[in-house]
Coordinates of C-alpha atoms in Angstrom, one line a residue:
Chain A
M1 CA -31.3 9.4 -13.3
S2 CA -33.8 12.1 -12.1
Y3 CA -33.9 13.3 -8.4
E4 CA -37.4 12.4 -8.4
F5 CA -36.8 9.0 -9.0
A6 CA -34.2 8.5 -6.3
P7 CA -34.0 11.3 -4.1
E8 CA -31.9 9.7 -1.4
I9 CA -28.5 9.5 -3.9
V10 CA -28.5 13.5 -4.2
S11 CA -28.1 13.9 -0.2
C12 CA -26.3 10.6 0.6
G13 CA -22.9 10.1 -1.3
K14 CA -20.7 7.9 0.5
I15 CA -21.9 7.9 3.8
L16 CA -18.9 5.9 6.0
R17 CA -20.3 4.4 9.2
G18 CA -18.8 2.0 11.8
G19 CA -15.7 3.7 12.9
F20 CA -16.6 6.5 10.3
A21 CA -19.1 9.5 11.1
G22 CA -22.1 9.8 8.5
I23 CA -20.9 12.1 6.0
L24 CA -23.0 14.3 3.3
F25 CA -20.4 15.0 0.8
L26 CA -22.3 16.7 -2.2
T27 CA -23.3 19.5 0.0
F28 CA -21.5 22.1 -2.3
A29 CA -21.2 19.8 -5.4
V30 CA -24.4 21.8 -6.6
I31 CA -23.6 23.4 -9.7
A32 CA -26.9 25.1 -11.6
L33 CA -27.0 24.4 -15.4
Q34 CA -25.0 26.8 -17.0
A35 CA -26.8 28.9 -19.9
Q36 CA -25.5 26.8 -22.9
T37 CA -27.2 27.0 -26.4
K38 CA -26.9 23.1 -26.7
T39 CA -27.2 20.4 -24.6
V40 CA -24.2 18.3 -24.0
A41 CA -26.1 15.6 -26.1
E42 CA -26.7 18.2 -28.8
R43 CA -22.7 19.4 -28.4
L44 CA -21.8 15.2 -28.9
G45 CA -24.0 14.9 -32.0
H46 CA -26.8 13.3 -30.5
P47 CA -30.8 14.3 -30.2
A48 CA -31.2 16.8 -27.7
D49 CA -33.2 14.7 -25.7
S50 CA -31.0 11.4 -25.4
K51 CA -30.3 9.6 -22.1
L52 CA -26.7 10.0 -22.0
L53 CA -24.7 7.8 -19.3
I54 CA -21.1 7.3 -17.9
I55 CA -20.6 4.1 -16.0
H56 CA -18.2 5.0 -13.8
A57 CA -15.7 2.7 -11.8
D58 CA -14.1 4.4 -8.5
D59 CA -10.8 3.8 -6.8
L60 CA -8.3 2.1 -8.9
A61 CA -4.9 1.5 -7.2
V62 CA -6.3 1.3 -3.9
A63 CA -6.2 -2.5 -4.0
H64 CA -5.3 -5.2 -6.5
S65 CA -8.8 -6.8 -6.4
V66 CA -10.1 -3.3 -6.8
D67 CA -8.0 -3.1 -10.0
T68 CA -8.4 -6.5 -11.6
A69 CA -12.2 -5.8 -11.1
S70 CA -12.0 -2.7 -12.7
F71 CA -9.8 -3.7 -15.5
E72 CA -11.9 -6.9 -16.4
A73 CA -15.2 -4.3 -16.4
L74 CA -13.4 -1.8 -18.9
N75 CA -12.2 -4.4 -21.1
K76 CA -15.7 -6.0 -21.3
N77 CA -17.2 -2.3 -21.6
A78 CA -19.4 -3.1 -18.7
V79 CA -18.1 0.2 -17.3
T80 CA -17.2 3.2 -19.5
S81 CA -15.0 5.0 -17.8
A82 CA -12.6 4.8 -14.5
S83 CA -10.6 7.0 -11.9
I84 CA -7.3 6.5 -10.0
M85 CA -6.1 7.3 -6.6
V86 CA -2.4 8.1 -7.2
P87 CA -1.1 8.3 -3.4
C88 CA -2.4 4.4 -3.2
P89 CA 0.5 1.9 -3.5
W90 CA -0.8 -0.1 -6.5
L91 CA -0.6 2.9 -8.7
N92 CA 2.0 1.3 -11.0
E93 CA -0.2 -1.6 -11.5
V94 CA -3.0 0.7 -13.0
A95 CA 0.0 2.6 -15.2
A96 CA 0.8 -0.5 -16.6
Y97 CA -2.5 -1.1 -17.6
A98 CA -2.9 2.1 -19.1
K99 CA 0.0 1.6 -21.1
D100 CA -1.6 -1.7 -22.6
Y101 CA -4.8 0.0 -22.9
P102 CA -4.4 3.3 -24.2
D103 CA -8.0 3.6 -25.3
A104 CA -9.3 3.2 -21.8
D105 CA -11.0 6.2 -20.3
L106 CA -9.3 6.6 -16.8
G107 CA -9.3 10.0 -14.8
L108 CA -7.7 10.9 -11.3
H109 CA -10.1 10.3 -8.4
L110 CA -7.9 13.3 -6.5
T111 CA -7.6 11.6 -3.0
L112 CA -7.3 13.7 0.3
T113 CA -8.2 11.2 2.7
S114 CA -7.1 7.5 3.7
E115 CA -10.0 6.0 4.9
W116 CA -9.4 2.5 6.1
K117 CA -8.2 0.7 9.4
S118 CA -5.8 -1.4 8.3
F119 CA -4.0 -0.1 5.1
R120 CA -3.0 3.5 4.9
W121 CA -1.3 6.0 2.5
G122 CA 0.1 9.4 2.8
P123 CA 0.2 12.4 0.2
V124 CA 2.2 12.4 -2.7
E125 CA 3.8 16.1 -1.9
S126 CA 6.4 16.3 0.5
K127 CA 4.7 15.9 4.0
N128 CA 5.9 19.2 5.3
K129 CA 4.4 21.2 2.2
V130 CA 1.0 19.7 3.3
M131 CA 1.0 19.3 6.5
S132 CA -2.6 20.3 6.8
L133 CA -3.6 16.9 5.2
L134 CA -2.1 14.5 7.7
D135 CA -3.6 13.0 10.5
P136 CA -1.6 12.5 14.0
S137 CA 0.0 9.1 12.2
G138 CA 1.2 11.0 9.3
Y139 CA -1.4 9.5 6.8
L140 CA -4.1 11.5 5.1
W141 CA -7.1 12.2 7.0
P142 CA -9.3 9.5 7.3
E143 CA -13.1 11.0 7.1
T144 CA -14.0 13.8 4.9
A145 CA -15.3 15.8 7.5
Q146 CA -12.0 16.2 9.2
A147 CA -10.2 16.8 5.7
A148 CA -12.8 19.5 5.2
S149 CA -12.2 21.0 9.0
N150 CA -8.2 20.9 8.7
L151 CA -7.2 21.4 4.8
K152 CA -5.7 24.6 3.6
P153 CA -7.0 25.2 0.5
E154 CA -3.5 26.2 -1.2
E155 CA -2.1 22.9 0.5
A156 CA -5.0 20.7 -1.2
E157 CA -4.1 22.7 -4.3
R158 CA -0.4 21.6 -4.1
E159 CA -1.6 18.2 -3.4
I160 CA -3.7 17.6 -6.3
R161 CA -1.0 19.2 -8.7
A162 CA 1.5 16.8 -7.5
Q163 CA -1.0 13.9 -8.0
I164 CA -1.9 15.1 -12.0
E165 CA 1.9 15.4 -12.4
R166 CA 2.8 12.0 -10.7
A167 CA 0.1 10.2 -12.9
M168 CA 1.2 12.1 -16.0
A169 CA 5.1 11.1 -15.0
M170 CA 4.1 7.8 -15.2
G171 CA 2.3 7.8 -18.2
I172 CA -1.4 8.0 -17.6
H173 CA -3.4 10.6 -19.7
P174 CA -6.0 11.3 -17.5
T175 CA -9.6 11.9 -19.0
H176 CA -10.9 13.6 -16.1
L177 CA -11.1 14.4 -12.6
D178 CA -12.9 13.7 -9.5
S179 CA -12.8 13.6 -5.9
H180 CA -12.8 10.8 -3.5
M181 CA -15.3 10.9 -0.9
G182 CA -16.1 14.3 -2.0
V183 CA -13.7 16.3 -0.1
L184 CA -13.2 18.8 -3.1
F185 CA -17.0 19.3 -2.9
S186 CA -17.0 19.7 0.9
K187 CA -16.2 23.7 1.0
P188 CA -16.3 26.3 -1.5
E189 CA -12.5 27.0 -1.3
L190 CA -11.6 23.5 -2.2
F191 CA -14.2 23.7 -4.8
A192 CA -12.4 26.4 -6.2
V193 CA -9.2 24.8 -6.2
Y194 CA -10.8 21.9 -8.0
V195 CA -12.3 23.9 -10.8
K196 CA -9.2 26.2 -11.1
V197 CA -6.5 23.2 -11.4
A198 CA -8.9 21.3 -13.8
H199 CA -9.4 24.5 -16.0
E200 CA -5.6 24.9 -16.2
Y201 CA -5.0 21.2 -17.2
K202 CA -8.0 21.5 -19.7
L203 CA -10.1 18.5 -18.0
P204 CA -13.3 18.1 -17.6
F205 CA -14.3 17.4 -13.7
F206 CA -17.3 15.6 -12.0
F207 CA -19.7 17.7 -10.5
V208 CA -23.7 17.5 -10.5
K209 CA -26.4 20.1 -11.3
I210 CA -28.7 20.6 -8.0
P211 CA -31.0 23.8 -8.1
G212 CA -29.8 26.5 -5.9
I213 CA -26.2 26.8 -6.1
P214 CA -24.3 29.6 -4.7
N215 CA -23.5 32.5 -7.3
Q216 CA -19.7 32.2 -5.6
L217 CA -19.3 28.6 -7.2
L218 CA -20.9 29.6 -10.1
A219 CA -18.8 32.3 -11.1
L220 CA -15.8 29.8 -11.1
L221 CA -17.3 27.8 -14.1
S222 CA -16.7 28.6 -17.9
D223 CA -19.3 28.1 -20.4
K224 CA -17.7 25.2 -22.0
D225 CA -17.7 23.2 -18.4
V226 CA -19.6 19.9 -18.7
I227 CA -22.6 19.6 -16.3
V228 CA -23.5 16.3 -14.8
D229 CA -27.5 16.5 -14.5
S230 CA -27.7 13.5 -12.0
F231 CA -25.7 10.8 -10.7
A232 CA -26.7 7.1 -9.2
M233 CA -24.6 5.5 -6.7
A234 CA -25.7 2.8 -4.3
N235 CA -25.5 3.6 -0.8
P236 CA -26.0 2.3 2.7
T237 CA -29.8 2.2 2.6
V238 CA -30.0 -0.2 -0.6
R239 CA -30.2 -3.8 1.0
P240 CA -27.8 -6.6 -0.8
E241 CA -30.9 -8.4 -2.0
E242 CA -32.0 -4.9 -3.4
W243 CA -28.8 -4.4 -5.5
K244 CA -30.0 -5.3 -8.6
D245 CA -33.4 -3.6 -8.4
F246 CA -31.7 -0.7 -7.5
Y247 CA -29.6 -0.2 -10.3
L248 CA -32.1 -1.4 -12.8
N249 CA -35.1 0.8 -12.0
A250 CA -32.1 3.6 -12.3
I251 CA -31.7 2.6 -16.0
R252 CA -35.6 2.5 -16.4
N253 CA -36.0 5.8 -14.7
L254 CA -33.5 7.5 -16.6
K255 CA -34.5 11.3 -17.7
P256 CA -33.0 12.9 -20.8
G257 CA -29.4 14.6 -20.1
L258 CA -26.1 13.5 -18.5
T259 CA -26.1 10.7 -15.8
E260 CA -23.1 9.3 -14.3
T261 CA -23.8 6.0 -12.3
I262 CA -20.8 5.4 -9.9
V263 CA -20.0 1.9 -9.1
H264 CA -17.1 0.4 -6.8
L265 CA -15.9 -2.8 -8.2
G266 CA -13.9 -5.6 -6.5
H267 CA -13.5 -9.3 -5.9
D268 CA -14.9 -10.1 -2.1
G269 CA -11.3 -12.0 -1.2
A270 CA -9.0 -12.0 1.7
E271 CA -7.0 -9.0 0.4
L272 CA -10.1 -6.8 0.2
Q273 CA -11.8 -8.1 3.2
A274 CA -8.6 -7.2 5.1
V275 CA -8.3 -3.5 3.5
M276 CA -12.3 -2.6 4.2
V277 CA -12.6 -4.6 7.7
D278 CA -15.1 -3.7 10.1
H279 CA -16.7 -1.7 7.2
P280 CA -19.5 -3.1 5.1
D281 CA -20.5 0.2 3.6
Y282 CA -18.5 0.4 0.1
G283 CA -16.8 -2.9 1.5
S284 CA -15.5 -6.1 0.0
A285 CA -19.1 -7.8 -0.3
W286 CA -20.7 -4.3 -1.7
R287 CA -17.8 -4.3 -4.4
Q288 CA -18.4 -7.9 -5.5
R289 CA -22.2 -6.9 -5.7
D290 CA -21.1 -3.9 -7.6
F291 CA -19.0 -6.1 -10.0
D292 CA -21.5 -8.8 -10.6
F293 CA -24.0 -6.2 -11.6
V294 CA -22.4 -4.3 -14.3
T295 CA -20.9 -7.1 -15.9
S296 CA -24.4 -9.2 -16.0
A297 CA -26.4 -9.5 -19.0
E298 CA -29.4 -7.8 -17.4
F299 CA -27.6 -4.8 -17.1
K300 CA -26.7 -4.6 -20.8
K301 CA -30.2 -5.6 -21.5
A302 CA -31.8 -2.8 -19.4
L303 CA -29.4 -0.4 -21.1
D304 CA -30.4 -1.3 -24.8
E305 CA -34.1 -1.6 -23.6
N306 CA -34.0 1.9 -22.6
H307 CA -32.1 3.4 -25.2
V308 CA -29.4 4.7 -23.2
V309 CA -26.4 6.4 -25.1
L310 CA -23.2 5.4 -23.3
V311 CA -20.7 8.3 -22.9
K312 CA -17.0 8.4 -22.1
W313 CA -15.2 11.2 -20.0
K314 CA -12.7 11.8 -23.1
D315 CA -15.7 12.3 -25.1
L316 CA -16.6 15.4 -22.8
K317 CA -13.0 16.4 -22.8
K318 CA -13.1 16.9 -26.8
L319 CA -15.8 19.3 -26.0
L320 CA -13.4 21.6 -24.1
N321 CA -10.9 22.3 -26.9
Chain B
M1 CA 24.5 -22.9 11.4
S2 CA 28.2 -22.5 10.8
Y3 CA 29.8 -21.5 7.4
E4 CA 31.4 -24.8 6.8
F5 CA 27.9 -26.1 6.6
A6 CA 26.3 -23.9 4.2
P7 CA 28.9 -21.5 2.7
E8 CA 26.4 -20.4 0.4
I9 CA 24.1 -18.4 2.9
V10 CA 26.9 -16.2 4.0
S11 CA 27.7 -15.0 0.6
C12 CA 24.2 -14.9 -1.1
G13 CA 21.7 -12.9 0.8
K14 CA 18.6 -11.6 -1.0
I15 CA 19.7 -12.0 -4.5
L16 CA 16.8 -10.5 -6.8
R17 CA 16.8 -11.5 -10.2
G18 CA 14.0 -10.7 -13.0
G19 CA 13.9 -6.9 -13.5
F20 CA 16.3 -6.7 -10.1
A21 CA 20.2 -7.5 -10.7
G22 CA 22.2 -9.7 -8.7
I23 CA 22.9 -8.2 -5.3
L24 CA 25.1 -9.5 -2.6
F25 CA 23.8 -7.6 0.6
L26 CA 25.9 -8.6 3.1
T27 CA 29.3 -7.3 2.0
F28 CA 29.7 -4.8 4.6
A29 CA 27.9 -6.9 7.6
V30 CA 30.9 -8.8 8.4
I31 CA 31.7 -8.0 11.7
A32 CA 34.2 -9.9 13.7
L33 CA 33.4 -11.2 17.1
Q34 CA 34.6 -8.6 19.8
A35 CA 36.5 -9.6 23.0
Q36 CA 33.8 -10.6 25.4
T37 CA 34.5 -12.3 28.4
K38 CA 31.3 -14.5 28.0
T39 CA 29.5 -15.9 25.2
V40 CA 25.6 -14.5 24.2
A41 CA 24.8 -17.7 25.8
E42 CA 26.5 -17.5 28.8
R43 CA 25.3 -14.0 29.2
L44 CA 21.8 -15.5 28.6
G45 CA 22.6 -17.9 31.7
H46 CA 23.2 -20.9 29.4
P47 CA 25.8 -23.1 29.0
A48 CA 28.8 -21.9 27.0
D49 CA 28.3 -24.2 24.1
S50 CA 24.7 -23.5 23.6
K51 CA 22.9 -23.9 20.3
L52 CA 21.1 -20.5 20.4
L53 CA 18.5 -20.0 17.3
I54 CA 16.6 -17.0 16.5
I55 CA 13.7 -18.0 13.8
H56 CA 13.0 -14.7 12.5
A57 CA 10.1 -13.7 9.7
D58 CA 11.3 -10.7 7.9
D59 CA 9.1 -7.8 5.9
L60 CA 5.7 -7.4 8.1
A61 CA 3.3 -4.7 6.7
V62 CA 4.6 -5.6 3.1
A63 CA 0.9 -7.3 2.7
H64 CA -1.7 -8.8 4.3
S65 CA -0.9 -12.4 3.1
V66 CA 2.4 -11.7 4.7
D67 CA 0.9 -10.4 7.9
T68 CA -1.4 -12.9 8.5
A69 CA 1.3 -15.9 7.8
S70 CA 3.6 -14.0 10.1
F71 CA 1.3 -13.6 13.0
E72 CA 0.0 -17.2 12.8
A73 CA 3.6 -18.2 12.8
L74 CA 4.5 -16.1 15.9
N75 CA 1.1 -17.1 17.7
K76 CA 2.3 -20.9 17.4
N77 CA 5.9 -19.8 18.5
A78 CA 6.9 -21.5 14.9
V79 CA 9.0 -18.2 14.6
T80 CA 10.5 -16.5 17.8
S81 CA 10.7 -13.1 16.3
A82 CA 9.8 -10.7 13.6
S83 CA 10.6 -7.4 12.0
I84 CA 8.3 -4.6 10.5
M85 CA 8.6 -2.6 7.4
V86 CA 7.5 0.9 8.9
P87 CA 6.7 2.8 5.3
C88 CA 4.4 0.2 4.0
P89 CA 0.7 0.8 3.8
W90 CA -0.1 -2.5 6.2
L91 CA 1.6 -0.9 8.8
N92 CA -1.8 -0.2 11.1
E93 CA -2.3 -4.1 10.9
V94 CA 0.7 -5.0 12.4
A95 CA 0.4 -2.1 15.0
A96 CA -3.1 -3.4 15.8
Y97 CA -1.3 -7.1 16.2
A98 CA 1.7 -5.5 18.5
K99 CA -1.3 -4.2 20.6
D100 CA -3.1 -7.6 21.0
Y101 CA 0.0 -9.5 21.5
P102 CA 2.5 -7.3 23.7
D103 CA 4.5 -10.1 23.9
A104 CA 5.1 -10.9 20.4
D105 CA 8.9 -10.0 19.4
L106 CA 8.7 -7.7 16.9
G107 CA 11.7 -5.2 15.6
L108 CA 11.9 -2.8 13.0
H109 CA 13.1 -4.2 9.5
L110 CA 14.3 -0.7 8.6
T111 CA 13.3 -0.1 5.2
L112 CA 15.1 1.8 2.4
T113 CA 14.1 0.4 -0.7
S114 CA 11.0 -0.9 -2.7
E115 CA 11.5 -3.5 -4.8
W116 CA 8.4 -5.1 -6.2
K117 CA 6.9 -3.8 -9.7
S118 CA 3.3 -3.3 -9.2
F119 CA 3.0 -2.1 -5.5
R120 CA 5.2 0.5 -4.3
W121 CA 5.8 3.0 -1.2
G122 CA 8.0 5.9 -0.4
P123 CA 9.5 7.0 2.6
V124 CA 8.2 8.2 6.0
E125 CA 9.9 11.5 6.2
S126 CA 9.1 14.4 4.1
K127 CA 10.1 13.7 0.6
N128 CA 12.2 16.9 0.1
K129 CA 14.3 16.1 3.2
V130 CA 15.4 12.7 1.6
M131 CA 15.5 13.1 -2.0
S132 CA 18.6 11.0 -2.2
L133 CA 16.4 8.2 -1.3
L134 CA 13.7 8.4 -4.1
D135 CA 13.9 7.0 -7.5
P136 CA 12.5 9.1 -10.5
S137 CA 9.0 7.9 -9.8
G138 CA 9.1 9.4 -5.9
Y139 CA 9.3 5.8 -4.2
L140 CA 12.3 4.5 -2.4
W141 CA 14.8 3.0 -5.0
P142 CA 14.1 -0.7 -6.3
E143 CA 17.5 -2.2 -5.8
T144 CA 19.9 -2.6 -3.0
A145 CA 22.6 -1.3 -5.4
Q146 CA 21.2 2.0 -6.7
A147 CA 20.1 2.4 -2.8
A148 CA 23.9 2.1 -1.8
S149 CA 24.9 4.7 -4.8
N150 CA 22.6 7.2 -4.5
L151 CA 21.5 7.3 -0.4
K152 CA 23.4 10.4 1.4
P153 CA 23.7 8.7 5.1
E154 CA 22.2 12.0 6.7
E155 CA 19.2 11.6 4.7
A156 CA 19.3 7.8 5.5
E157 CA 19.7 8.5 9.0
R158 CA 17.1 11.1 8.7
E159 CA 14.6 8.3 7.3
I160 CA 15.6 5.2 9.7
R161 CA 14.8 7.5 12.6
A162 CA 11.5 8.8 11.1
Q163 CA 10.5 5.1 11.0
I164 CA 11.6 4.3 14.4
E165 CA 9.5 7.3 15.8
R166 CA 6.7 6.3 13.7
A167 CA 6.6 3.1 14.9
M168 CA 7.1 4.1 18.4
A169 CA 3.9 6.5 18.1
M170 CA 2.0 4.0 17.0
G171 CA 2.2 1.9 20.0
I172 CA 4.9 -0.4 18.9
H173 CA 7.8 -1.5 21.1
P174 CA 10.4 -2.6 18.9
T175 CA 12.8 -5.3 20.2
H176 CA 15.6 -4.9 17.6
L177 CA 16.5 -3.3 14.5
D178 CA 17.6 -4.9 10.9
S179 CA 18.0 -4.0 7.5
H180 CA 15.5 -4.7 4.6
M181 CA 17.5 -6.0 1.8
G182 CA 20.8 -5.2 3.5
V183 CA 21.0 -1.6 2.5
L184 CA 22.3 -0.4 5.7
F185 CA 25.3 -3.1 5.4
S186 CA 26.0 -2.2 1.6
K187 CA 28.9 0.3 2.5
P188 CA 30.6 1.6 5.7
E189 CA 28.8 5.1 6.0
L190 CA 25.4 3.7 5.9
F191 CA 26.4 0.8 8.5
A192 CA 27.7 3.8 10.6
V193 CA 24.4 5.1 10.4
Y194 CA 22.5 1.9 11.6
V195 CA 24.8 1.3 14.6
K196 CA 24.9 4.8 15.8
V197 CA 20.9 5.0 15.5
A198 CA 20.6 1.6 17.3
H199 CA 23.0 2.7 20.2
E200 CA 20.7 5.9 20.8
Y201 CA 17.6 3.7 20.9
K202 CA 19.3 1.0 22.9
L203 CA 18.1 -1.6 20.7
P204 CA 20.3 -4.5 19.5
F205 CA 20.4 -4.9 16.1
F206 CA 21.2 -7.7 13.4
F207 CA 24.8 -8.1 12.3
V208 CA 26.7 -11.3 11.3
K209 CA 30.2 -12.2 12.6
I210 CA 32.6 -13.0 9.3
P211 CA 36.4 -13.0 9.5
G212 CA 38.3 -10.0 8.0
I213 CA 36.3 -7.0 9.0
P214 CA 37.5 -3.5 8.6
N215 CA 38.8 -2.1 11.6
Q216 CA 36.8 1.2 11.0
L217 CA 33.6 -0.9 11.1
L218 CA 34.5 -2.9 14.6
A219 CA 35.4 0.7 16.0
L220 CA 31.5 1.3 16.1
L221 CA 30.8 -1.6 18.3
S222 CA 30.5 -1.5 21.8
D223 CA 31.4 -4.4 24.3
K224 CA 27.8 -4.9 24.7
D225 CA 26.5 -5.2 21.3
V226 CA 25.3 -8.7 20.6
I227 CA 26.6 -10.5 17.6
V228 CA 25.0 -13.0 15.5
D229 CA 27.6 -15.8 14.5
S230 CA 26.2 -17.1 11.5
F231 CA 22.8 -17.2 9.6
A232 CA 20.9 -19.7 7.2
M233 CA 18.3 -18.0 4.9
A234 CA 16.9 -20.2 1.8
N235 CA 18.2 -18.5 -1.5
P236 CA 17.4 -18.8 -5.3
T237 CA 19.9 -21.9 -5.4
V238 CA 17.6 -23.7 -3.2
R239 CA 15.3 -25.7 -5.6
P240 CA 11.4 -25.8 -4.2
E241 CA 11.9 -29.8 -3.5
E242 CA 15.0 -29.3 -1.6
W243 CA 13.3 -26.9 0.8
K244 CA 12.8 -28.6 3.6
D245 CA 16.2 -30.3 3.8
F246 CA 18.0 -27.1 3.4
Y247 CA 16.3 -26.0 7.0
L248 CA 16.5 -29.6 8.4
N249 CA 20.2 -29.7 7.2
A250 CA 20.8 -26.2 8.6
I251 CA 19.6 -27.1 12.1
R252 CA 21.3 -30.7 12.1
N253 CA 24.8 -28.5 11.4
L254 CA 24.2 -25.8 14.0
K255 CA 27.2 -24.8 15.9
P256 CA 27.8 -23.7 19.1
G257 CA 26.8 -19.8 19.4
L258 CA 23.9 -17.7 18.0
T259 CA 22.6 -18.4 14.7
E260 CA 19.6 -16.3 13.0
T261 CA 17.4 -18.2 10.5
I262 CA 15.6 -15.5 8.3
V263 CA 12.6 -16.9 6.7
H264 CA 9.9 -15.0 4.6
L265 CA 6.4 -15.9 5.1
G266 CA 3.3 -15.8 3.2
H267 CA 0.1 -17.2 1.7
D268 CA 0.6 -18.1 -2.0
G269 CA -2.7 -15.8 -2.9
A270 CA -4.0 -13.6 -5.3
E271 CA -2.6 -10.6 -3.4
L272 CA 0.8 -12.0 -2.9
Q273 CA 1.1 -13.2 -6.3
A274 CA 0.2 -9.7 -7.4
V275 CA 2.7 -7.7 -5.3
M276 CA 5.5 -10.0 -6.4
V277 CA 4.4 -10.7 -9.6
D278 CA 7.5 -11.7 -12.2
H279 CA 9.7 -12.3 -9.1
P280 CA 9.9 -16.1 -7.9
D281 CA 12.6 -15.5 -5.7
Y282 CA 11.5 -14.3 -2.3
G283 CA 8.2 -14.5 -4.0
S284 CA 4.7 -15.9 -3.4
A285 CA 5.2 -19.5 -3.4
W286 CA 8.6 -18.9 -1.7
R287 CA 6.9 -17.6 1.1
Q288 CA 4.7 -20.1 0.9
R289 CA 6.9 -22.8 1.4
D290 CA 8.7 -21.1 4.0
F291 CA 5.4 -20.8 6.0
D292 CA 4.9 -24.5 5.4
F293 CA 8.1 -25.7 6.8
V294 CA 8.5 -23.3 9.9
T295 CA 4.9 -24.4 11.0
S296 CA 5.8 -28.1 10.3
A297 CA 6.2 -30.8 12.8
E298 CA 9.4 -31.8 11.2
F299 CA 10.8 -28.4 12.2
K300 CA 9.6 -28.8 15.7
K301 CA 11.2 -32.2 16.1
A302 CA 14.5 -31.4 14.3
L303 CA 14.8 -28.2 17.2
D304 CA 14.0 -30.7 19.5
E305 CA 16.3 -33.6 18.4
N306 CA 19.5 -31.2 18.1
H307 CA 19.0 -29.2 21.5
V308 CA 18.6 -25.9 20.0
V309 CA 17.6 -23.1 22.4
L310 CA 15.3 -20.7 20.9
V311 CA 15.9 -17.2 21.5
K312 CA 14.0 -14.1 21.0
W313 CA 15.4 -10.5 20.3
K314 CA 14.1 -9.1 23.6
D315 CA 16.4 -11.7 25.4
L316 CA 19.1 -10.2 23.9
K317 CA 17.7 -6.4 23.9
K318 CA 18.3 -7.0 28.1
L319 CA 21.5 -7.7 27.8
L320 CA 22.2 -3.9 26.5
N321 CA 21.1 -2.6 29.8

């Protein structure tokens, strides 16, 4: 998807409303294309002008309902990839899935916020070593803006390292990293931590090319880093009845290059309604709509008709070596 | 309920099977009746030979399903009292209920284990200050026996103080303390911590009178401490079809004195089945059976016919002042 097609997705991200302030979380996730002699498509052995697409499910481990919907979508190849929230209480359920399905393309959704009202979590690291990550209740901050204001980069680094180590200790072999609610894109010091840790663990990491990136961020990248050219994600301006058309238009308007479609899967039942109470955006019904769409025959047909080449993060990980 | 009526409940407790070893968790919760000039019934203004009963729901905050079932039972006066697992992720949901229902009789189910397979939690305190509480994954130990073997009493004390402080900071005014999976009854050093902290916070705490208590434990108690004479709780020897009769017999055979019936409430749905997967004992269907029984007309009728005087922990708390 190009920016011309759906400019709102570039600046929107996960805008949390209700008790949550509107947040633009991709402000700093705006990385200009590095000089590469070959496109990502060519590096993967496809024609240079291929339309590559990662279909990515966020938020595994936050709720059983999210896990079951995401596992079903992964098993049906309705999504190519997903990422896991390591501090969340259903992590063992996801680790068991990862063991049963070693080919599943699972990354880590590095988590520095705890955004729901009824259901919360703290850090993986000892709290007294990451005090700037904690709200007054001792959980992670609920909002990206609060996290961005309060986080000490060295403490954010300590926590994301702890999350990676915890996941690996549980037998998860992450294929990539990304950032829950975009906290690691919210200011350059946090983005620097994200890139540094990803490089050390030799993991590809999600970021999107947008013109006008500060040179200080560009300087952090290596020639091997894989850059996502654009991304598509439903946002609160998309009405429920427009859901299918939003995604189908995104597919029809894909441009050559690497795109990631980010979806939030779940089943709209009692558990998810309670986790996401008072929060329709990225809420329970939203996640059911995303699940219904990605598992639909229309989505599969649109991908085929538009000659979309599906890509997994583990394919991109091989390019780093 | 007297020991003669249902001896199995005295020695059984929460026996966890499946991946869990059988555990007798009340070994040390065997406190002889202190010399009191008056019975608890008399201290509460009732005739000396009254049959006092606390109907107590355990495990609030462990799952949304447990919370909704317990809130409903509290609101219907189907249970008199309940206690909260502070380290669990649904704590905010329970704190909101406590705010909305300030008369609800809510204590703290001091939690030093994390026993389920798919869904786990860690301590409230900084992990590096309570390392003996953590299993190799960084969660609380799954089994009482493991906790009893590994816990340093000073770290258990640090954690239970943190749980009490966290609950109070969230606006919960606990009426009593008890111990999840009986860890604080599992050895004298832990029981000493439990009594010490309860005394400091001026909270009544659950323990049961059984003959033959070591003097070292008796020495910890004050004359004001309220002693539960007997307790009744379903255990894995009770078959599902016998559920109602187990409790009805317990009511019919109540003896004068203070009894606590401990129930585990929940709705047998997708969330609870996943939390308690592979664990029928104290599992999802078990909790539905308990909920169905305590909210039944037969239970209410049996209480009336047997002249049972329902008591709350907050009534007992007043006796400490």
